[in-house]
Tab-separated table of C-alpha atoms and ligand atoms in Angstrom:
chain	number	residue	atom	x	y	z
A	1	MET	CA	-53.766	14.479	39.127
A	2	ARG	CA	-51.003	17.068	38.707
A	3	ASP	CA	-48.499	15.186	40.867
A	4	LEU	CA	-48.891	12.071	38.735
A	5	ALA	CA	-47.357	13.880	35.761
A	6	TYR	CA	-44.277	14.794	37.784
A	7	GLY	CA	-43.858	11.581	39.770
A	8	LEU	CA	-43.294	8.033	38.569
A	9	VAL	CA	-46.042	5.441	38.887
A	10	ARG	CA	-44.453	2.086	39.705
A	11	VAL	CA	-45.848	-1.268	40.795
A	12	LEU	CA	-42.882	-3.638	40.834
A	13	ASP	CA	-40.327	-2.629	43.442
A	14	ASP	CA	-36.606	-3.298	43.050
A	15	SER	CA	-37.012	-6.867	44.276
A	16	GLY	CA	-39.901	-7.631	41.903
A	17	VAL	CA	-42.748	-7.434	44.429
A	18	ALA	CA	-45.991	-5.726	43.326
A	19	VAL	CA	-46.727	-2.891	45.737
A	20	GLY	CA	-48.842	0.244	46.032
A	21	PRO	CA	-52.239	1.487	44.905
A	22	TRP	CA	-51.613	0.871	41.208
A	23	ALA	CA	-50.947	-2.887	41.546
A	24	PRO	CA	-53.415	-4.496	39.102
A	25	LYS	CA	-55.218	-7.697	40.019
A	26	LEU	CA	-53.935	-9.830	37.188
A	27	ASP	CA	-54.215	-13.563	36.571
A	28	LEU	CA	-50.917	-15.384	36.574
A	29	ALA	CA	-51.869	-16.707	33.128
A	30	VAL	CA	-51.958	-13.142	31.747
A	31	LEU	CA	-48.576	-12.343	33.289
A	32	LYS	CA	-47.065	-15.473	31.771
A	33	ARG	CA	-48.520	-14.660	28.356
A	34	GLY	CA	-47.088	-11.168	28.705
A	35	LEU	CA	-43.681	-12.554	29.561
A	36	ARG	CA	-43.813	-14.861	26.541
A	37	VAL	CA	-44.739	-12.025	24.144
A	38	MET	CA	-41.895	-9.844	25.445
A	39	MET	CA	-39.430	-12.713	25.053
A	40	MET	CA	-40.708	-13.450	21.538
A	41	THR	CA	-40.346	-9.796	20.592
A	42	ARG	CA	-36.732	-9.743	21.746
A	43	VAL	CA	-35.818	-12.930	19.876
A	44	TYR	CA	-37.642	-11.701	16.757
A	45	ASP	CA	-35.716	-8.404	16.956
A	46	ASP	CA	-32.376	-10.213	17.282
A	47	CYS	CA	-33.113	-12.453	14.289
A	48	MET	CA	-34.246	-9.608	12.041
A	49	PHE	CA	-31.317	-7.416	13.084
A	50	ARG	CA	-28.905	-10.220	12.122
A	51	ALA	CA	-30.785	-10.748	8.850
A	52	GLN	CA	-30.132	-7.089	8.005
A	53	ARG	CA	-26.429	-7.517	8.757
A	54	GLN	CA	-26.469	-10.551	6.443
A	55	GLY	CA	-27.898	-8.386	3.644
A	56	LYS	CA	-31.297	-10.063	3.628
A	57	THR	CA	-33.168	-6.815	4.235
A	58	SER	CA	-32.287	-3.146	3.916
A	59	PHE	CA	-33.340	-1.911	7.333
A	60	TYR	CA	-34.468	-2.924	10.803
A	61	MET	CA	-35.383	-1.310	14.158
A	62	LYS	CA	-35.346	-3.082	17.522
A	63	CYS	CA	-37.314	-2.222	20.666
A	64	THR	CA	-34.919	-3.968	23.069
A	65	GLY	CA	-35.544	-2.844	26.652
A	66	GLU	CA	-38.907	-1.263	25.771
A	67	GLU	CA	-40.933	-4.450	25.275
A	68	ALA	CA	-43.270	-3.839	28.242
A	69	VAL	CA	-44.571	-0.547	26.807
A	70	ALA	CA	-46.426	-2.169	23.915
A	71	THR	CA	-46.985	-5.649	25.336
A	72	ALA	CA	-48.709	-4.668	28.587
A	73	ALA	CA	-50.832	-2.059	26.780
A	74	ALA	CA	-52.056	-4.660	24.285
A	75	PHE	CA	-53.161	-6.895	27.158
A	76	ALA	CA	-54.967	-4.045	28.937
A	77	LEU	CA	-56.872	-2.965	25.815
A	78	ASP	CA	-59.685	-4.849	24.073
A	79	ASP	CA	-58.629	-6.674	20.940
A	80	SER	CA	-61.068	-4.546	18.931
A	81	ASP	CA	-59.531	-1.242	20.065
A	82	MET	CA	-57.569	0.562	17.351
A	83	LEU	CA	-53.793	0.923	17.616
A	84	PHE	CA	-51.798	3.797	16.096
A	85	PRO	CA	-48.182	2.802	16.754
A	86	SER	CA	-44.788	4.186	15.885
A	87	TYR	CA	-42.156	1.829	14.450
A	88	ARG	CA	-41.116	0.600	17.925
A	89	GLN	CA	-44.318	-1.187	19.005
A	90	GLN	CA	-43.953	-4.436	17.060
A	91	ALA	CA	-44.910	-6.244	20.289
A	92	LEU	CA	-48.508	-5.034	19.794
A	93	LEU	CA	-48.863	-7.320	16.799
A	94	LEU	CA	-47.316	-10.285	18.587
A	95	ALA	CA	-49.528	-9.684	21.639
A	96	ARG	CA	-52.546	-9.804	19.326
A	97	ASN	CA	-51.292	-13.138	17.971
A	98	TRP	CA	-50.603	-11.705	14.537
A	99	PRO	CA	-48.468	-14.255	12.579
A	100	MET	CA	-44.766	-13.520	12.915
A	101	LEU	CA	-44.259	-15.003	9.444
A	102	ASP	CA	-46.327	-12.171	7.971
A	103	MET	CA	-44.117	-9.639	9.788
A	104	MET	CA	-40.951	-11.319	8.497
A	105	ASN	CA	-42.294	-11.269	4.944
A	106	GLN	CA	-42.714	-7.503	5.309
A	107	ILE	CA	-39.124	-7.145	6.552
A	108	TYR	CA	-37.855	-9.179	3.574
A	109	SER	CA	-40.146	-7.426	1.035
A	110	ASN	CA	-40.669	-10.886	-0.443
A	111	ALA	CA	-43.554	-12.345	-2.447
A	112	GLY	CA	-45.428	-12.987	0.812
A	113	ASP	CA	-45.310	-9.298	1.762
A	114	ARG	CA	-48.904	-8.047	1.675
A	115	LEU	CA	-47.549	-4.510	1.252
A	116	LYS	CA	-45.655	-5.582	-1.903
A	117	GLY	CA	-42.373	-4.073	-0.798
A	118	ARG	CA	-43.769	-0.556	-0.930
A	119	GLN	CA	-43.290	0.215	2.742
A	120	LEU	CA	-40.016	0.629	4.581
A	121	PRO	CA	-39.256	-2.619	6.479
A	122	VAL	CA	-40.827	-2.387	10.001
A	123	CYS	CA	-43.675	-0.175	8.768
A	124	TYR	CA	-46.270	-2.918	9.218
A	125	SER	CA	-49.961	-2.547	8.540
A	126	SER	CA	-52.822	-4.825	9.501
A	127	LYS	CA	-56.468	-3.861	9.340
A	128	ALA	CA	-57.432	-7.279	10.721
A	129	ALA	CA	-55.265	-6.716	13.815
A	130	GLY	CA	-56.553	-3.156	14.311
A	131	PHE	CA	-53.007	-1.949	13.703
A	132	PHE	CA	-52.912	1.304	11.725
A	133	SER	CA	-50.252	1.530	8.961
A	134	ILE	CA	-47.018	2.811	10.436
A	135	SER	CA	-45.811	6.005	8.866
A	136	ALA	CA	-42.100	6.730	8.631
A	137	ASN	CA	-43.033	10.413	8.900
A	138	LEU	CA	-42.921	10.994	12.633
A	139	ALA	CA	-46.000	11.924	14.672
A	140	THR	CA	-48.695	11.585	11.988
A	141	GLN	CA	-50.292	8.743	13.964
A	142	PHE	CA	-51.191	11.068	16.860
A	143	PRO	CA	-53.817	13.254	15.152
A	144	GLN	CA	-54.983	10.210	13.203
A	145	ALA	CA	-55.665	8.344	16.452
A	146	VAL	CA	-57.561	11.304	17.881
A	147	GLY	CA	-59.637	11.627	14.711
A	148	TRP	CA	-60.403	7.910	14.730
A	149	ALA	CA	-61.422	8.101	18.386
A	150	MET	CA	-63.674	11.127	17.740
A	151	ALA	CA	-65.350	9.227	14.901
A	152	SER	CA	-65.817	6.201	17.148
A	153	ALA	CA	-67.498	8.336	19.813
A	154	ILE	CA	-69.663	10.227	17.308
A	155	SER	CA	-70.924	6.958	15.831
A	156	GLY	CA	-71.765	5.553	19.286
A	157	ASP	CA	-69.107	2.838	19.089
A	158	THR	CA	-67.470	1.615	22.325
A	159	ARG	CA	-64.056	1.042	20.753
A	160	ILE	CA	-61.262	3.380	21.760
A	161	ALA	CA	-57.915	4.267	20.183
A	162	ALA	CA	-54.365	4.215	21.513
A	163	ALA	CA	-51.330	5.897	19.963
A	164	TRP	CA	-47.597	5.854	20.677
A	165	ILE	CA	-45.001	8.512	19.898
A	166	GLY	CA	-41.311	8.901	20.777
A	167	GLU	CA	-40.307	11.748	23.099
A	168	GLY	CA	-38.277	13.316	20.275
A	169	ALA	CA	-41.301	13.362	17.984
A	170	THR	CA	-43.327	15.347	20.558
A	171	ALA	CA	-41.548	18.361	19.037
A	172	GLU	CA	-43.712	17.910	15.927
A	173	GLY	CA	-46.775	20.120	15.494
A	174	ASP	CA	-48.873	16.968	15.034
A	175	PHE	CA	-48.332	16.099	18.698
A	176	HIS	CA	-49.788	19.429	19.819
A	177	HIS	CA	-52.658	19.392	17.320
A	178	ALA	CA	-53.567	15.935	18.589
A	179	LEU	CA	-53.629	17.076	22.226
A	180	THR	CA	-55.727	20.141	21.380
A	181	PHE	CA	-58.362	18.079	19.586
A	182	ALA	CA	-58.256	15.265	22.140
A	183	ALA	CA	-58.926	17.692	24.986
A	184	THR	CA	-61.505	19.836	23.184
A	185	TYR	CA	-63.577	16.918	21.895
A	186	ARG	CA	-62.944	14.544	24.812
A	187	ALA	CA	-61.780	11.924	22.350
A	188	PRO	CA	-61.699	8.351	23.721
A	189	VAL	CA	-57.997	7.897	23.096
A	190	ILE	CA	-54.876	6.967	25.062
A	191	LEU	CA	-51.900	9.073	24.023
A	192	ASN	CA	-48.612	7.380	24.926
A	193	ILE	CA	-45.245	9.119	24.873
A	194	VAL	CA	-42.434	6.583	24.873
A	195	ASN	CA	-39.543	8.403	26.508
A	196	ASN	CA	-36.654	6.051	25.754
A	197	GLN	CA	-34.151	8.866	26.459
A	198	TRP	CA	-32.842	9.093	22.894
A	199	ALA	CA	-34.125	10.402	19.547
A	200	ILE	CA	-31.404	8.879	17.362
A	201	SER	CA	-28.416	10.875	18.728
A	202	SER	CA	-30.403	13.608	20.540
A	203	PHE	CA	-30.901	12.985	24.251
A	204	GLN	CA	-34.319	13.688	25.761
A	205	GLY	CA	-33.202	17.076	27.187
A	206	ILE	CA	-32.990	18.488	23.666
A	207	ALA	CA	-36.683	17.671	23.196
A	208	GLY	CA	-37.394	19.584	26.430
A	209	GLY	CA	-37.398	16.759	28.962
A	210	ASP	CA	-35.049	18.563	31.329
A	211	GLU	CA	-37.475	21.459	31.879
A	212	ALA	CA	-40.402	19.268	32.922
A	213	PRO	CA	-41.426	15.666	32.322
A	214	PHE	CA	-43.064	15.048	28.959
A	215	ALA	CA	-46.215	13.962	30.804
A	216	ALA	CA	-46.514	17.496	32.229
A	217	ARG	CA	-47.273	18.798	28.738
A	218	GLY	CA	-50.738	17.280	29.050
A	219	ILE	CA	-51.591	19.543	32.003
A	220	GLY	CA	-51.565	22.650	29.835
A	221	TYR	CA	-54.177	21.000	27.634
A	222	GLY	CA	-56.321	19.950	30.578
A	223	LEU	CA	-55.582	16.273	30.016
A	224	PRO	CA	-55.043	13.833	32.881
A	225	SER	CA	-51.396	12.870	32.573
A	226	LEU	CA	-49.322	10.114	34.119
A	227	ARG	CA	-45.606	9.499	34.128
A	228	ILE	CA	-44.979	5.824	34.646
A	229	ASP	CA	-42.177	3.260	34.864
A	230	GLY	CA	-42.223	1.912	31.311
A	231	ASN	CA	-40.053	-1.059	32.210
A	232	ASP	CA	-42.652	-2.315	34.662
A	233	PHE	CA	-45.203	-4.581	32.916
A	234	LEU	CA	-47.661	-4.168	35.801
A	235	ALA	CA	-47.436	-0.365	35.867
A	236	VAL	CA	-47.982	-0.115	32.103
A	237	TYR	CA	-50.929	-2.505	32.388
A	238	ALA	CA	-52.496	-0.586	35.297
A	239	ALA	CA	-52.095	2.850	33.713
A	240	THR	CA	-53.479	1.668	30.367
A	241	GLN	CA	-56.427	-0.061	32.035
A	242	TRP	CA	-57.200	3.116	33.999
A	243	ALA	CA	-56.992	5.300	30.886
A	244	ALA	CA	-59.091	2.826	28.878
A	245	GLU	CA	-61.825	2.843	31.524
A	246	ARG	CA	-61.887	6.647	31.472
A	247	ALA	CA	-62.102	6.684	27.675
A	248	ARG	CA	-64.870	4.073	27.591
A	249	SER	CA	-66.823	5.991	30.254
A	250	ASN	CA	-66.818	9.075	28.021
A	251	LEU	CA	-64.344	10.946	30.238
A	252	GLY	CA	-61.958	11.577	27.369
A	253	ALA	CA	-58.270	11.241	26.643
A	254	THR	CA	-55.304	10.460	28.892
A	255	LEU	CA	-51.626	11.195	28.290
A	256	ILE	CA	-49.118	8.609	29.550
A	257	GLU	CA	-45.343	9.087	29.513
A	258	HIS	CA	-43.530	5.758	29.641
A	259	PHE	CA	-40.124	6.299	31.188
A	260	THR	CA	-37.869	3.711	29.578
A	261	TYR	CA	-34.532	3.237	27.852
A	262	ARG	CA	-33.518	2.384	24.277
A	263	ARG	CA	-30.838	-0.216	24.954
A	264	GLU	CA	-29.649	-0.608	21.387
A	265	ALA	CA	-29.066	1.477	18.291
A	266	HIS	CA	-31.868	3.653	16.920
A	267	SER	CA	-31.916	1.445	13.816
A	268	THR	CA	-29.534	-0.609	11.694
A	269	SER	CA	-28.386	2.713	10.163
A	270	ASP	CA	-27.187	4.090	13.497
A	271	ASP	CA	-24.017	3.727	15.587
A	272	PRO	CA	-24.695	4.813	19.196
A	273	SER	CA	-21.001	4.544	20.170
A	274	ARG	CA	-20.623	7.893	18.375
A	275	TYR	CA	-22.801	9.758	20.875
A	276	ARG	CA	-23.242	7.837	24.143
A	277	ALA	CA	-21.118	5.837	26.531
A	278	ALA	CA	-21.031	2.110	25.830
A	279	ASP	CA	-21.924	1.200	29.422
A	280	GLU	CA	-24.821	3.655	29.711
A	281	LYS	CA	-27.389	0.920	29.179
A	282	ASP	CA	-26.006	-1.080	32.097
A	283	LYS	CA	-26.378	1.929	34.370
A	284	TRP	CA	-30.075	2.395	33.575
A	285	PRO	CA	-31.723	2.331	37.009
A	286	LEU	CA	-35.099	0.870	36.034
A	287	GLY	CA	-33.768	-2.489	34.887
A	288	ASP	CA	-34.973	-4.777	32.141
A	289	PRO	CA	-38.726	-5.392	31.672
A	290	ILE	CA	-38.354	-9.117	30.940
A	291	GLU	CA	-36.031	-9.712	33.880
A	292	ARG	CA	-38.323	-7.776	36.224
A	293	LEU	CA	-41.492	-9.659	35.265
A	294	LYS	CA	-39.565	-12.944	35.472
A	295	GLN	CA	-38.387	-12.072	39.004
A	296	HIS	CA	-41.949	-11.112	39.990
A	297	LEU	CA	-43.292	-14.483	38.838
A	298	ILE	CA	-40.452	-16.369	40.525
A	299	GLY	CA	-41.128	-14.414	43.732
A	300	ARG	CA	-44.767	-15.498	43.614
A	301	GLY	CA	-43.643	-19.107	43.298
A	302	SER	CA	-45.170	-19.510	39.836
A	303	TRP	CA	-42.084	-19.542	37.636
A	304	THR	CA	-38.527	-20.853	37.827
A	305	GLU	CA	-35.213	-20.067	36.130
A	306	ALA	CA	-35.328	-23.560	34.607
A	307	GLU	CA	-38.822	-23.009	33.113
A	308	HIS	CA	-37.630	-19.653	31.800
A	309	ALA	CA	-34.637	-21.237	30.068
A	310	VAL	CA	-36.853	-23.909	28.484
A	311	LEU	CA	-39.277	-21.254	27.213
A	312	GLN	CA	-36.414	-19.150	25.850
A	313	GLU	CA	-35.073	-22.125	23.907
A	314	ALA	CA	-38.521	-23.034	22.574
A	315	ILE	CA	-39.097	-19.451	21.382
A	316	GLU	CA	-35.693	-19.347	19.668
A	317	ARG	CA	-36.492	-22.602	17.862
A	318	GLU	CA	-39.929	-21.322	16.825
A	319	VAL	CA	-38.620	-17.986	15.531
A	320	LYS	CA	-35.751	-19.607	13.625
A	321	ALA	CA	-38.155	-22.053	11.958
A	322	LEU	CA	-40.384	-19.144	10.892
A	323	GLN	CA	-37.341	-17.267	9.626
A	324	ARG	CA	-36.393	-20.240	7.450
A	325	GLU	CA	-39.962	-20.348	6.138
A	326	ALA	CA	-39.910	-16.628	5.305
A	327	GLU	CA	-36.499	-16.873	3.646
A	328	ALA	CA	-37.728	-19.779	1.509
A	329	ILE	CA	-40.338	-17.370	0.117
A	330	GLY	CA	-37.618	-14.786	-0.464
A	331	THR	CA	-35.450	-12.025	0.957
A	332	LEU	CA	-34.483	-8.584	-0.309
A	333	HIS	CA	-32.246	-10.082	-3.023
A	334	THR	CA	-33.750	-13.546	-3.521
A	335	GLY	CA	-37.074	-14.911	-4.683
A	336	GLU	CA	-39.801	-13.453	-6.805
A	337	LYS	CA	-40.560	-9.741	-6.664
A	338	PRO	CA	-43.757	-7.958	-7.621
A	339	GLY	CA	-43.561	-6.572	-11.165
A	340	ARG	CA	-42.654	-2.904	-11.532
A	341	ALA	CA	-46.074	-2.136	-13.002
A	342	THR	CA	-47.652	-2.933	-9.626
A	343	MET	CA	-46.349	0.349	-8.208
A	344	PHE	CA	-49.268	2.039	-9.951
A	345	GLU	CA	-51.821	-0.242	-8.330
A	346	ASP	CA	-53.601	0.341	-5.007
A	347	VAL	CA	-52.732	4.047	-4.954
A	348	TYR	CA	-56.258	5.316	-5.588
A	349	LYS	CA	-59.481	3.317	-5.490
A	350	ASP	CA	-60.187	4.514	-9.041
A	351	GLU	CA	-57.190	5.368	-11.163
A	352	ASP	CA	-56.521	9.108	-11.219
A	353	TRP	CA	-55.737	10.675	-14.658
A	354	ARG	CA	-52.266	11.713	-13.438
A	355	MET	CA	-51.561	8.157	-12.356
A	356	ARG	CA	-52.688	6.825	-15.729
A	357	LYS	CA	-50.394	9.313	-17.498
A	358	GLN	CA	-47.400	8.273	-15.372
A	359	ARG	CA	-48.137	4.594	-15.926
A	360	GLN	CA	-48.323	5.133	-19.700
A	361	LEU	CA	-45.092	7.148	-19.609
A	362	PHE	CA	-43.357	4.076	-18.156
A	363	GLY	CA	-44.877	1.906	-20.847
A	364	TYR	CA	-47.283	-0.089	-18.644
B	1	TPP	C1	-41.175	14.259	10.278
B	1	TPP	C2	-39.887	13.510	10.463
B	1	TPP	N1	-38.780	14.150	10.869
B	1	TPP	C3	-37.606	13.479	11.022
B	1	TPP	C4	-37.544	12.138	10.754
B	1	TPP	C5	-36.215	11.387	10.933
B	1	TPP	N2	-36.283	10.579	12.147
B	1	TPP	C6	-36.661	9.294	12.138
B	1	TPP	S1	-36.697	8.613	13.646
B	1	TPP	C7	-36.154	10.041	14.375
B	1	TPP	C8	-35.961	10.133	15.860
B	1	TPP	C9	-37.239	9.900	16.609
B	1	TPP	O1	-36.981	9.798	17.991
B	1	TPP	P1	-38.142	9.563	19.009
B	1	TPP	O2	-39.373	10.287	18.589
B	1	TPP	O3	-37.631	9.863	20.368
B	1	TPP	O4	-38.481	8.006	18.876
B	1	TPP	P2	-37.515	6.734	19.049
B	1	TPP	O5	-36.867	6.503	17.722
B	1	TPP	O6	-36.554	7.033	20.139
B	1	TPP	O7	-38.418	5.596	19.403
B	1	TPP	C10	-35.952	11.036	13.413
B	1	TPP	C11	-35.478	12.397	13.693
B	1	TPP	C12	-38.740	11.497	10.309
B	1	TPP	N3	-38.777	10.182	10.043
B	1	TPP	N4	-39.883	12.188	10.178
């Protein structure tokens, strides 16, 4: 196992052919659905980014170039498995067919936002989709996922958990606490490190990636650890499927480092031209996940450039129509907003005396 933490598991070669022992036997239909979800995610990201620039929301974060990490994992997991994402796995929701309109309402903090504007845009939450509330405090989702997985095992459930963390956030104590508990209690959990090379303006070497791959950190905890090509839909699928089988067979947790690249800014509040070369993204050697899966399908004779262009146009039309629908409900500065008094609701199941005092202080 040790070598797998230091190497790079790949399936798609540079010409888009699936090779090697990790190549998963996947239906073409699954690959095409995966391609569609990745394309939808990219179009959704572009629309929401523009909406922020137009002042319709305060904040947005794209996952451009990293779409395979979340999409392929969602397809390899069962729909009832529990997801503990960071803010860059919006594709998980789309892969689980969660309505994009609901996600847009959250970005706009409008009257359709189930979270009533209380969460930072992009911090989605959906119990129905098995998608744990995203926390803007980095790394909290890691121990939470391990705890959830331990509870699942203790109660005899077959569901497993999966969590995602950025390579920068592995510097948080929560990352290490999660690995300790995962290893000690053999928690049925998949722990994903998304190494997209940058933590805002800090390159991955500052988080320790130059000393050893992030995957190698799992070895010290006795966890099977893989370092994989995160821009390869088939490699992400295969590694997740392998880890899920281990977890479901009571063999415990797996650590997976997804080697990928953040093509765009950290968020709408960031300007990467201040800290990295403008052409760096074009020099990234592992390519683009959408382009690579497209080439694979074309190579197998089951997809064409023309079909791809038609699908791209259809997705753009669909996303724009949903955007219009969301904006008709409201945006950051338009439409109805929840009353201020609602900030005291839903905090505790039964109102705490301190909460009551604060509410009364504000005259509600
Ligand atoms: C506990 C905590 N510390 C700092 C921050 C500020 N912060 C937000 S995102 C970020 C960088 C995270 O980088 P990484 O973990 O590599 O994930 P990426 O954004 O690249 O996906 C920082 C420092 C925070 N939100 N929470």
